[in-house]
Coordinates of C-alpha atoms and ligand atoms in Angstrom, one line a residue:
X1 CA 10.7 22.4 17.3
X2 CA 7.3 24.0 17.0
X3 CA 5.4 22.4 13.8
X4 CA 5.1 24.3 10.8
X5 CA 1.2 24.5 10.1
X6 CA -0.4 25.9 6.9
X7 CA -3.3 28.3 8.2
X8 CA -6.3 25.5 7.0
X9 CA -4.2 23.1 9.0
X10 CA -3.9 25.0 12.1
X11 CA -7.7 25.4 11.7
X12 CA -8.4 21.7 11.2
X13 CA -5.8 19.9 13.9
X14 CA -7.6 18.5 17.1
X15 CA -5.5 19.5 20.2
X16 CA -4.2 16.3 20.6
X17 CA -3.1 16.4 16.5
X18 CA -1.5 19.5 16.9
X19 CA 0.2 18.7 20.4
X20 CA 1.6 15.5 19.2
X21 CA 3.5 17.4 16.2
X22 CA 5.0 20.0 18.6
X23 CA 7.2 16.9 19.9
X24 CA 6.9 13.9 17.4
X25 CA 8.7 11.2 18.2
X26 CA 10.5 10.8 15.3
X27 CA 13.5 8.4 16.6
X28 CA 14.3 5.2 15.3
X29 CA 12.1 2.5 17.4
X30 CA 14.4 0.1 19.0
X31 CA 13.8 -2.7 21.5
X32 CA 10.6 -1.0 23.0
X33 CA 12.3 2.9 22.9
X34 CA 13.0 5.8 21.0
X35 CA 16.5 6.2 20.4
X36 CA 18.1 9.1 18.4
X37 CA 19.9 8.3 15.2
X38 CA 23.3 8.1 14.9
X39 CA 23.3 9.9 11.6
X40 CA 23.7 13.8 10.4
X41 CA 21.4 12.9 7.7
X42 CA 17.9 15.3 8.3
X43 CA 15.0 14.3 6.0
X44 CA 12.3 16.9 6.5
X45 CA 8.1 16.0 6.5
X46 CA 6.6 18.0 4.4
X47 CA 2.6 18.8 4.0
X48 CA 1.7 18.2 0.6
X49 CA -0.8 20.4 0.5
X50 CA 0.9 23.8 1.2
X51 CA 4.2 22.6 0.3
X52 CA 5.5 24.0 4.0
X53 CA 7.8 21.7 6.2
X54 CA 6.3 20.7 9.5
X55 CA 9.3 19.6 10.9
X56 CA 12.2 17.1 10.2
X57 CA 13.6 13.9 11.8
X58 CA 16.8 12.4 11.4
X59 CA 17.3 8.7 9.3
X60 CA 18.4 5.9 10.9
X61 CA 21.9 5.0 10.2
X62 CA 23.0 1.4 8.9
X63 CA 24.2 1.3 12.4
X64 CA 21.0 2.0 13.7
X65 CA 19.7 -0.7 11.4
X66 CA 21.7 -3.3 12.9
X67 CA 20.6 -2.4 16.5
X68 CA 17.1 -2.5 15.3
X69 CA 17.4 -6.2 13.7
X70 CA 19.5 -7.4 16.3
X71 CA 16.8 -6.3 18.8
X72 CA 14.3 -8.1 17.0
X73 CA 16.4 -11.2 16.6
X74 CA 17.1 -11.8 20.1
X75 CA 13.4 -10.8 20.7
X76 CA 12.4 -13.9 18.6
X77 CA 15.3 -16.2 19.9
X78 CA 14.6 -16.1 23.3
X79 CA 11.1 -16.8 22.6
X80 CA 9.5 -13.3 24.2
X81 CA 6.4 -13.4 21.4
X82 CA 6.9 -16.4 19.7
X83 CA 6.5 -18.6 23.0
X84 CA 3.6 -17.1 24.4
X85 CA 0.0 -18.8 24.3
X86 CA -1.2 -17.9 21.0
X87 CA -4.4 -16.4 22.8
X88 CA -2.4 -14.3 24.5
X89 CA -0.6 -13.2 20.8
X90 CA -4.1 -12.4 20.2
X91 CA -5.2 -10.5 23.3
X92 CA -2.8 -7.6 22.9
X93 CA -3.5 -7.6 19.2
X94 CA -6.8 -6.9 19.7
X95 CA -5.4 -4.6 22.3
X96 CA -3.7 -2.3 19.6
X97 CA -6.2 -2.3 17.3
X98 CA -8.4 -1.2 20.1
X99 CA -5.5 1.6 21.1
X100 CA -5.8 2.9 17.3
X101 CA -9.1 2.7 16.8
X102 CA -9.6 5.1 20.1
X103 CA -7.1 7.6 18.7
X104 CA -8.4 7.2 15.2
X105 CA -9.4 11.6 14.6
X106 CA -6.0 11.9 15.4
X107 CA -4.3 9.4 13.3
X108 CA -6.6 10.3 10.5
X109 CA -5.6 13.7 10.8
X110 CA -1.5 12.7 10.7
X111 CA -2.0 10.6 8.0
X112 CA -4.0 13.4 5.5
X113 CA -1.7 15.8 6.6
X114 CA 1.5 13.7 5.8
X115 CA 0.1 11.9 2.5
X116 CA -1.8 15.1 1.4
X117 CA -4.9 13.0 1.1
X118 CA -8.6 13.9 1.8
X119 CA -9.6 13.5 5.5
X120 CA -12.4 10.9 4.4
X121 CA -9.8 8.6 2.9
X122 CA -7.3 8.9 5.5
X123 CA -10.1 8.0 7.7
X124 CA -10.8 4.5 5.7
X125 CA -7.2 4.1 6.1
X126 CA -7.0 4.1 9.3
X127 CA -10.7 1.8 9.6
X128 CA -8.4 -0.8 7.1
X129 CA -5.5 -0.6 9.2
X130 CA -8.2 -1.6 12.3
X131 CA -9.7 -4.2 10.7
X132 CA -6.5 -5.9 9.5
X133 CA -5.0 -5.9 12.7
X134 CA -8.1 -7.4 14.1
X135 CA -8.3 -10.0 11.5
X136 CA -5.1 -11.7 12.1
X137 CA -5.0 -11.2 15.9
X138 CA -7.6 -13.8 15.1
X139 CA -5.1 -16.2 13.1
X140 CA -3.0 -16.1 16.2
X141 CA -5.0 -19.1 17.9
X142 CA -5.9 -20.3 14.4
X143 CA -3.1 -21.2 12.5
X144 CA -3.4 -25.6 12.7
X145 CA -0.8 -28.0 11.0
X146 CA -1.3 -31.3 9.6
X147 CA -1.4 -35.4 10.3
X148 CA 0.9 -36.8 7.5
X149 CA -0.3 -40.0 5.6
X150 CA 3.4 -41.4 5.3
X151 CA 3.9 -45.3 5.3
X152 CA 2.1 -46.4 8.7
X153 CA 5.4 -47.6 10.7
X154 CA 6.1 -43.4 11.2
X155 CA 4.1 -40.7 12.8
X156 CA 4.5 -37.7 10.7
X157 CA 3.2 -33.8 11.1
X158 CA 3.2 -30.4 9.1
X159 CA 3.4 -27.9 11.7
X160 CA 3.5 -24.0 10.7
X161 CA 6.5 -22.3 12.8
X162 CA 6.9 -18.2 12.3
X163 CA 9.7 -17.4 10.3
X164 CA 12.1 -15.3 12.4
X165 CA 13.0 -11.9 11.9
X166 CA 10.2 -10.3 9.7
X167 CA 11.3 -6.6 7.9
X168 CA 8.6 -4.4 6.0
X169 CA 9.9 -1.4 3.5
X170 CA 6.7 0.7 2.9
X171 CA 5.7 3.6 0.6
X172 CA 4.1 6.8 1.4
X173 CA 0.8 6.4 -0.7
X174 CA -0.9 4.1 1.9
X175 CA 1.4 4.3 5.2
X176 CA -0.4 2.6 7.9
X177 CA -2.8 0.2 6.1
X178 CA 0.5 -1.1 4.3
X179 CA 2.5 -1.6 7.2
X180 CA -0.5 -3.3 9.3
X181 CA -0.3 -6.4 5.7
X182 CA 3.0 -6.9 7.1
X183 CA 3.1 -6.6 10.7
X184 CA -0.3 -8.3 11.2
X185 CA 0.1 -11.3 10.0
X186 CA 4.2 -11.8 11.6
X187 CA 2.7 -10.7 14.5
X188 CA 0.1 -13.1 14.8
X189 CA 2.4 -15.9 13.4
X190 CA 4.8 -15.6 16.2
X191 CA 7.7 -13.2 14.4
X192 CA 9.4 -10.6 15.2
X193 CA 9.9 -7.0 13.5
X194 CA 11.4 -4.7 11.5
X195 CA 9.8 -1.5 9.2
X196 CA 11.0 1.5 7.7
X197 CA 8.6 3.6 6.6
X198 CA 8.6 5.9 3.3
X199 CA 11.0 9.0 4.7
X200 CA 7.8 11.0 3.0
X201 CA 5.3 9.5 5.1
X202 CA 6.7 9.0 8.8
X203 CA 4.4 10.2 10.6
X204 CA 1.6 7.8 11.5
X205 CA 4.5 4.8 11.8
X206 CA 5.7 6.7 14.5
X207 CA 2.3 7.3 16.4
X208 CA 1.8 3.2 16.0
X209 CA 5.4 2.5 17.3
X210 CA 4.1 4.5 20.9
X211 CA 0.8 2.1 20.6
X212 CA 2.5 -1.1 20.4
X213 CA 4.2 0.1 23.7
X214 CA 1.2 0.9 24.8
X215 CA -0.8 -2.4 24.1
X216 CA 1.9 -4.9 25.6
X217 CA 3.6 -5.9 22.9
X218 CA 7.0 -7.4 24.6
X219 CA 9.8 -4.6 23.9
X220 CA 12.0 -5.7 20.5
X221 CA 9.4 -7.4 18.9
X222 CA 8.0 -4.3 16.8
X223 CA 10.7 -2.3 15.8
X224 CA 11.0 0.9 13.1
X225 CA 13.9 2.3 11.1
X226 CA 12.9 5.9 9.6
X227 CA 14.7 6.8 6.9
X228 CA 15.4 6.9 3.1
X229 CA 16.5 4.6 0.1
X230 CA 19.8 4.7 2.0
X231 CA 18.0 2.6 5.2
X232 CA 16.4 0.9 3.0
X233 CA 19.0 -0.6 1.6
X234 CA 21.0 -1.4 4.9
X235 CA 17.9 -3.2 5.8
X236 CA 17.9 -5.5 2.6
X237 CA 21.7 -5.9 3.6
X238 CA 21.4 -6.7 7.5
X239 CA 22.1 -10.1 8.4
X240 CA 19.8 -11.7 10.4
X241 CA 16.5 -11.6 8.5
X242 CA 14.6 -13.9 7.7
X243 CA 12.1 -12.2 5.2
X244 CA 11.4 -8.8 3.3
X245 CA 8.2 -8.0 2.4
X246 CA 8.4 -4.7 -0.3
X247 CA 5.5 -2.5 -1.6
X248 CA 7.0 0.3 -4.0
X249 CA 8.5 0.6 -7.4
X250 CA 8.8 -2.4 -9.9
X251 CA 12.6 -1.0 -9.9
X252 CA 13.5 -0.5 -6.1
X253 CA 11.2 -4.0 -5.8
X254 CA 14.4 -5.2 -8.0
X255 CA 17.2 -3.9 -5.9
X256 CA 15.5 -5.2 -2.5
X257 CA 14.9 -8.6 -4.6
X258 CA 19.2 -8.7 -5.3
X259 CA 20.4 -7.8 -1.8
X260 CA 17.7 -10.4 -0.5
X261 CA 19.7 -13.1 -2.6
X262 CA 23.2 -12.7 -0.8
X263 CA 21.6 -13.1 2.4
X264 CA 19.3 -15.8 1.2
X265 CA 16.3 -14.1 2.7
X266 CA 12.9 -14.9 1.6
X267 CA 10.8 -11.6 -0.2
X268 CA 7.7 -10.7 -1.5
X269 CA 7.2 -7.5 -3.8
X270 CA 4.0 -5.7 -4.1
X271 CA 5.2 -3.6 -7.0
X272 CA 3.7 -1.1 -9.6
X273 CA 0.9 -1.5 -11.8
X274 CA -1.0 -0.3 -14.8
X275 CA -4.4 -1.6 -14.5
X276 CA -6.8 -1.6 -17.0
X277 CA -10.9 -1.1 -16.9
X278 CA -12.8 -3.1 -18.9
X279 CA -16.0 -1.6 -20.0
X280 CA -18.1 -3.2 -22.5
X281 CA -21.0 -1.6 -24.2
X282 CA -23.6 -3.7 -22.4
X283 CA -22.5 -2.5 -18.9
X284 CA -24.6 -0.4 -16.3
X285 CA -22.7 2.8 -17.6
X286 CA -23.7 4.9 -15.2
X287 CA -22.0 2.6 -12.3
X288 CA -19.1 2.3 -14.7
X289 CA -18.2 5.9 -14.9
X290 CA -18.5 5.9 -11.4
X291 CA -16.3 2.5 -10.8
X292 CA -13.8 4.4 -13.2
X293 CA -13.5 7.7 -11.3
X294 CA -13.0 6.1 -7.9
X295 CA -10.0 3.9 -9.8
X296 CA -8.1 6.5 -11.1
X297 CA -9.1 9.5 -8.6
X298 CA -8.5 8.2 -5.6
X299 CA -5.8 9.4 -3.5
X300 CA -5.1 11.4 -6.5
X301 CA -4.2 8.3 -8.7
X302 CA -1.0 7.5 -6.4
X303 CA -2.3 3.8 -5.6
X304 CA -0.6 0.6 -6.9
X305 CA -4.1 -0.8 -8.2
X306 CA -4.7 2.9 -10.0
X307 CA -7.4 1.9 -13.1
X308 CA -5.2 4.4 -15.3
X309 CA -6.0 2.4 -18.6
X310 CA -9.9 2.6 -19.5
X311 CA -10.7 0.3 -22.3
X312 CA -13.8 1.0 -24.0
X313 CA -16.1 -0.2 -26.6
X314 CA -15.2 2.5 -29.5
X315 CA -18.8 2.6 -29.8
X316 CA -19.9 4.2 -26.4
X317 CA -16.6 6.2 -26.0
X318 CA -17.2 9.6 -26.3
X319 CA -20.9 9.5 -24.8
X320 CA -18.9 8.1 -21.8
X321 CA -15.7 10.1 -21.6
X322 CA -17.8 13.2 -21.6
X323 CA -20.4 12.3 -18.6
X324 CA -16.8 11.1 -17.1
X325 CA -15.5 14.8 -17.3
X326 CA -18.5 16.2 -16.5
X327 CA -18.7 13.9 -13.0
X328 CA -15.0 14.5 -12.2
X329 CA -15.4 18.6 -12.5
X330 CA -17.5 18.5 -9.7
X331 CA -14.4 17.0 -7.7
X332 CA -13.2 19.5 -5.2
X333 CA -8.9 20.2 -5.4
X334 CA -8.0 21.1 -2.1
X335 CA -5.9 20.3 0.8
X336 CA -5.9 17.5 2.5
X337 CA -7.5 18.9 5.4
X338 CA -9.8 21.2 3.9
X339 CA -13.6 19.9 4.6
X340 CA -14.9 20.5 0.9
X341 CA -11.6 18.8 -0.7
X342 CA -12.4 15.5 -2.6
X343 CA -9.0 15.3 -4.6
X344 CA -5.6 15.9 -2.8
X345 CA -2.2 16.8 -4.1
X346 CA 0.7 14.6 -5.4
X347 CA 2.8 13.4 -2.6
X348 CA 5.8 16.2 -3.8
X349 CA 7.0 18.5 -6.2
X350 CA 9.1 15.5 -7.9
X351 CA 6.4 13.3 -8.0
X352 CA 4.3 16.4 -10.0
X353 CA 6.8 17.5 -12.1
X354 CA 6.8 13.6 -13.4
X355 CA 3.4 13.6 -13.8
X356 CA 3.8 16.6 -15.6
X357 CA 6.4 15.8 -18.0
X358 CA 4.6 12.6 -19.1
X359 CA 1.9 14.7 -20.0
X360 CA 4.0 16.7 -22.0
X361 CA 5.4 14.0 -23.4
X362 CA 1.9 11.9 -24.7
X363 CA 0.7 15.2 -26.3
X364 CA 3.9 15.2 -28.4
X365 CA 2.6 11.6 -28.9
X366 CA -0.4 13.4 -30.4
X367 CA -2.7 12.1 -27.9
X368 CA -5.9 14.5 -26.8
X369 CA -5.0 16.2 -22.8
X370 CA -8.4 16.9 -21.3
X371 CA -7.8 18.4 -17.8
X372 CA -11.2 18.3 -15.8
X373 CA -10.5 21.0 -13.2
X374 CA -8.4 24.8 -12.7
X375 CA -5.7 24.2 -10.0
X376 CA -6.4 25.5 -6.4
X377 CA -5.1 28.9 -4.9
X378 CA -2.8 27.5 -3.1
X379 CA 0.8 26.3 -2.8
X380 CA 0.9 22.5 -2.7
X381 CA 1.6 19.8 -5.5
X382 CA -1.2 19.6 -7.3
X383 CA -2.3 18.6 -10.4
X384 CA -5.7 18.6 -12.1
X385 CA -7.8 15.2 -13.1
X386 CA -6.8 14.5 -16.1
X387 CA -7.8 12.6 -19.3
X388 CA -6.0 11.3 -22.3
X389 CA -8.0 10.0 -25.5
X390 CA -6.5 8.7 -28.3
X391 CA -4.0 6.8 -26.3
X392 CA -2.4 3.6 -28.6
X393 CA -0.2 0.9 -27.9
X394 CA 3.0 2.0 -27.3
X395 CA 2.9 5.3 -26.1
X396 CA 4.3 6.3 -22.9
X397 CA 1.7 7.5 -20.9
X398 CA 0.3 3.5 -22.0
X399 CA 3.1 1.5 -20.7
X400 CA 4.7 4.0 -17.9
X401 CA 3.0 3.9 -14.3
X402 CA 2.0 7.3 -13.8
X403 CA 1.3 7.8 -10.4
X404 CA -1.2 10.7 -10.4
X405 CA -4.5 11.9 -11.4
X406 CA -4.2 10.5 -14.9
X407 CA -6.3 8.5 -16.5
X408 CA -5.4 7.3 -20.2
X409 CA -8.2 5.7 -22.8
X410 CA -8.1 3.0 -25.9
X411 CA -10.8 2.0 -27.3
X412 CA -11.7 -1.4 -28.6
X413 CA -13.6 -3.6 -31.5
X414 CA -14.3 -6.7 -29.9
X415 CA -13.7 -8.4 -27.1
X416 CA -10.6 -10.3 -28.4
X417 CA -8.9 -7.0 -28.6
X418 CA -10.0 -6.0 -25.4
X419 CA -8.1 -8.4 -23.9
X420 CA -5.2 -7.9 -26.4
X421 CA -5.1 -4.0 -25.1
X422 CA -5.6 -4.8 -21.4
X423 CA -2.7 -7.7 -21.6
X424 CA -0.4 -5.8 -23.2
X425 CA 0.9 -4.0 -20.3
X426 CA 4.3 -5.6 -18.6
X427 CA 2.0 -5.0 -15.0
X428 CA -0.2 -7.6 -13.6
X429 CA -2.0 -6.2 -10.5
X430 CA -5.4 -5.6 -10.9
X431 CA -8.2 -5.1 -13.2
X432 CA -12.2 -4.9 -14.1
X433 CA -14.6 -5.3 -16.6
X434 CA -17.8 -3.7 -16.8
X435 CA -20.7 -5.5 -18.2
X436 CA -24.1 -7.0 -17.5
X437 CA -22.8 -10.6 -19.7
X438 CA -22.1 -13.1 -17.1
X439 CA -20.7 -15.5 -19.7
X440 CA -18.3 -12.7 -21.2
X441 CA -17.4 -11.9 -17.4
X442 CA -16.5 -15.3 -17.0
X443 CA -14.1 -15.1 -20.3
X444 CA -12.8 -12.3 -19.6
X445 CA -11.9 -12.8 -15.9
X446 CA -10.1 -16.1 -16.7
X447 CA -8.0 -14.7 -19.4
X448 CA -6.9 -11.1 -17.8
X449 CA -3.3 -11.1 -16.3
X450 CA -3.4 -9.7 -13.3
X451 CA -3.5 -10.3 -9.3
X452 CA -7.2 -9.3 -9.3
X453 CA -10.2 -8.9 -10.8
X454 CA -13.0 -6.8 -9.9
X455 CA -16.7 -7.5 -11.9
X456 CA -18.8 -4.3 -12.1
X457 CA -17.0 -3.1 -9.0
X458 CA -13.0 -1.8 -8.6
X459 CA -10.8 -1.4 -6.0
X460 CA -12.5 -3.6 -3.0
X461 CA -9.9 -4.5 -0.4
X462 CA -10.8 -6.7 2.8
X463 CA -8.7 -8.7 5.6
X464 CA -10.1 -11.3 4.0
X465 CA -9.3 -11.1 0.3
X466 CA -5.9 -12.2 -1.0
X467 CA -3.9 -9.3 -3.1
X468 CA -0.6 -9.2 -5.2
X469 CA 0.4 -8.8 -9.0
X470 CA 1.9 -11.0 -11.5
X471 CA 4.2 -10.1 -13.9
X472 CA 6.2 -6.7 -13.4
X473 CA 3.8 -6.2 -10.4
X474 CA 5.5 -8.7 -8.2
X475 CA 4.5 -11.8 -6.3
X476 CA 3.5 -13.0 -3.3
X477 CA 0.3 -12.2 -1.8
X478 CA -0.7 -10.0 1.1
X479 CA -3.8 -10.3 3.3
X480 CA -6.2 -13.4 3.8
X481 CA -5.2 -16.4 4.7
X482 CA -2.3 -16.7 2.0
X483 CA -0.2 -14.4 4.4
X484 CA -0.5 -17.0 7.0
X485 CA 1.6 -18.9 4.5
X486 CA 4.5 -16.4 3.8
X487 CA 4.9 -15.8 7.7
X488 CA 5.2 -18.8 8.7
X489 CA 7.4 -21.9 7.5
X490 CA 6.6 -25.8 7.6
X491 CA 8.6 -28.4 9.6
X492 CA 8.0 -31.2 8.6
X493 CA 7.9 -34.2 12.2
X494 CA 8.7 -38.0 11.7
X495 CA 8.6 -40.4 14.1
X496 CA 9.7 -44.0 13.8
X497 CA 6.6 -45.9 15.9
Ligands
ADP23 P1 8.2 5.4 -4.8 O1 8.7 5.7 -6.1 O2 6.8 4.9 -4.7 O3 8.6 6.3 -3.6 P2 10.2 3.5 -4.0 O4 10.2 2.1 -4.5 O5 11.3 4.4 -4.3 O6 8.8 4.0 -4.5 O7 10.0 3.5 -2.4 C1 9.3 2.6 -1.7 C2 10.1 2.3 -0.4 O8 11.4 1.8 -0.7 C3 10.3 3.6 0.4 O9 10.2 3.3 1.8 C4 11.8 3.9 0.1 O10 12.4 4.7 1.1 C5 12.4 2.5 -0.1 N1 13.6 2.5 -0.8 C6 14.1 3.3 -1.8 N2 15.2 2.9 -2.3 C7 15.5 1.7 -1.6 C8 16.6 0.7 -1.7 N3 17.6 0.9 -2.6 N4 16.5 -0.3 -0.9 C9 15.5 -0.5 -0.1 N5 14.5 0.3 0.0 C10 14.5 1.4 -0.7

């Protein structure tokens, strides 16, 4: 099927881009091939940006599903991956981080093109996905176990083992960096594989699934189920896993969370969030404005750790929400692919009708809808940044994830009802406060709820730095060394001297 390309697309693609999406392979990934789906059920990939399909694949079946895990499982029992010298685990780690980083333009350009996002994000997506991959190929020959001080007539140790059979559902916001918080860490821990990728964002999955051939990895040890809610759901049903790890909605987080319990397998949920920014009148303002914009605007607001609530001292809140309009008209709406474009579409025309209607809805709440920029002349699902004052507790665009370029305000008297407004919310997943007061950074930190929280700064992410919600934005954490805890399992060894 030849690919569907928007003009500004056509212009944009690299050879190799554009001759990879002539003949994607779009297959499930099973035991180290590309096999076509047993089901009649097409899902099409559509480009955000011009709202034109570039071509369709076909989801895997449950059957497919079962071929998939069962792949992986006797990949892990027989000890292909789990078995080898964990140097070696590393080595071809390293090896496809080093296969990705060398095909990085391209990848970028899959990625904006399939999420809609600006090609400079895309491209720090695809540096994240790098460095994470890097990072825990170096766990591989790190990961140590313990001497156990039990009564001195036994020998006891704590010895980390991998898991098993390791599965990853993923959304479409951030495809490849989310899968590689998942896979990473299994991989270096000695498991085995499973992911299905958001049936809106397949794209870049795919083009990984031909690298891990490429790098070595043992056949059946990575494999991936595209598809919808439908495969998702025969994957949380599939016996023979041994963990789930879930980014998404707070509400499909809760379905995966009840299949996992008839099965008994182990989960973590990275779930949805509603995170507020902190700014107090003694901040460095102009930073602030900036820390705010890149919170809310980035990828067009559809990120878990969006900083869509801005609390504000009632006494610098208009000075600030003007310069903050002023700064966000400069943003440039655009496709993806288009060179000038700073802001990006919504992911679909569902996901912008939503946004939409809960804008309609908070100005029948009688709050103030300031929208910072006109809307491009082009097809695509956009909408503009957008601004809500006189937000109060209890209004909907308050309490409801919005998932777009929306960013709501409340303003405060005192620091006690700062917190009050920023704890409010039934999310937990990040958070920031703004201010030059080290000891009212310190008290406010301590008593935020939430996952993280960033001082004077907002949404930094590293290998290194642990991440996950409380509350209604899940549990477990992803990345640094507290992975190394949820793919892996202690056995505890005793023996009588
Ligand atoms: P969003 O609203 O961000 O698309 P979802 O939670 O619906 O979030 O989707 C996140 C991931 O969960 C996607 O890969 C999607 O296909 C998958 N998914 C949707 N429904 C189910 C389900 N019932 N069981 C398992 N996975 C599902």
């Amino acid at each position: 099927m030849t690919a569907h390309l928007a003009p500004v697309v056509r212009d944009a693609l690299l050879p190799t881009t554009h001759s990879w999406l002539e003949k994607p392979p779009l297959e499930p990934f099973i035991d180290g091939a590309f096999r076509a789906a047993r089901s009649e059920d097409r899902i099409a990939v559509v480009d955000p940006g011009s709202g034109l399909t570039v071509t369709e694949f076909t989801a895997a079946s449950a059957q497919d599903v079962e071929d998939a895990v069962s792949a992986a499982r006797t990949a892990f029992d027989d000890g292909r991956w789990s078995e080898l010298d964990p140097e070696i685990r590393e080595e071809k780690l390293r090896r496809l981080a080093d296969l990705l980083e060398a095909d990085a333009d391209t990848v970028t350009q899959l990625e904006a093109l399939d999420t809609g996002k600006p090609l400079a994000e895309a491209r720090l997506d695809i540096r994240e996905a790098v460095a994470v991959l890097r990072y825990y190929a170096g766990w591989a020959t790190k990961v140590e176990g313990s001497v156990i001080p039990a009564p001195r007539r036994f020998y006891a140790t704590a010895t980390r083992e991998p898991i098993g059979v390791c599965a990853a559902i993923t959304p479409w916001n951030y495809p490849l960096p989310i899968l590689m918080y998942k896979l990473a860490p299994a991989l270096a821990c000695g498991n085995t594989f499973v992911a299905k990728p958001s049936e809106q964002t397949v794209l870049s999955t795919a083009y990984f699934a031909q690298l891990c051939a490429a790098a070595g990895i043992p056949d059946g040890v990575v494999n991936i189920v595209p598809g919808a809610g439908a495969t998702g759901a025969a994957l949380t049903s599939t016996p023979g896993i041994d963990k789930i790890a879930f980014t998404g909605s707070t509400r499909t987080g809760q379905a995966v969370m009840r299949a996992a319990a008839d099965t008994l397998t182990k989960v973590t949920l990275e779930l949805g969030g509603k995170s507020p920014q902190l700014v107090f009148a003694d901040a460095d303002l102009d930073a602030a404005i900036d820390g705010v914009m890149g919170g809310i605007w980035t990828n067009a607001g559809q990120v878990c750790i969006a900083g869509s609530r801005l609390i504000i001292d009632r006494r610098i809140h208009d000075d600030f929400v003007a310069e903050l309009l002023n700064r966000t008209r400069q943003l440039t709406l655009g496709h993806g692919l288009a060179s000038a474009t700073t802001l990006g579409p919504l992911i679909s025309s569902t996901q912008r009708d939503r946004v939409t209607s809960l804008l309609e809805q908070a100005a029948t709440e009688n709050a103030d809808i300031q929208t910072a920029s006109a809307l491009p002349d082009a097809d695509g699902f956009f909408v503009s940044p957008t601004v809500v004052t006189g937000v109060r507790p209890g209004h909907t665009i308050e309490r409801e994830e919005v998932f777009g370029p929306v960013l709501s305000v409340l303003a405060f008297d005192g620091e006690d009802e700062a917190l009050r407004l920023a704890n409010s919310s039934a999310y937990g997943l990040a958070s920031s406060v703004w201010s030059k007061d080290a000891s009212r950074v310190h008290r406010v930190a301590r008593r935020l709820q939430a996952g993280t929280v960033w001082v004077n700064t907002y949404g930094v992410f590293h290998p290194t730095l642990p991440f996950g919600g409380v509350k209604a934005s899940g549990f477990g954490r992803e990345l640094g060394s507290a992975a190394v805890d949820h793919y892996t399992e202690l056995k505890t060894t005793v023996i009588d001297l």
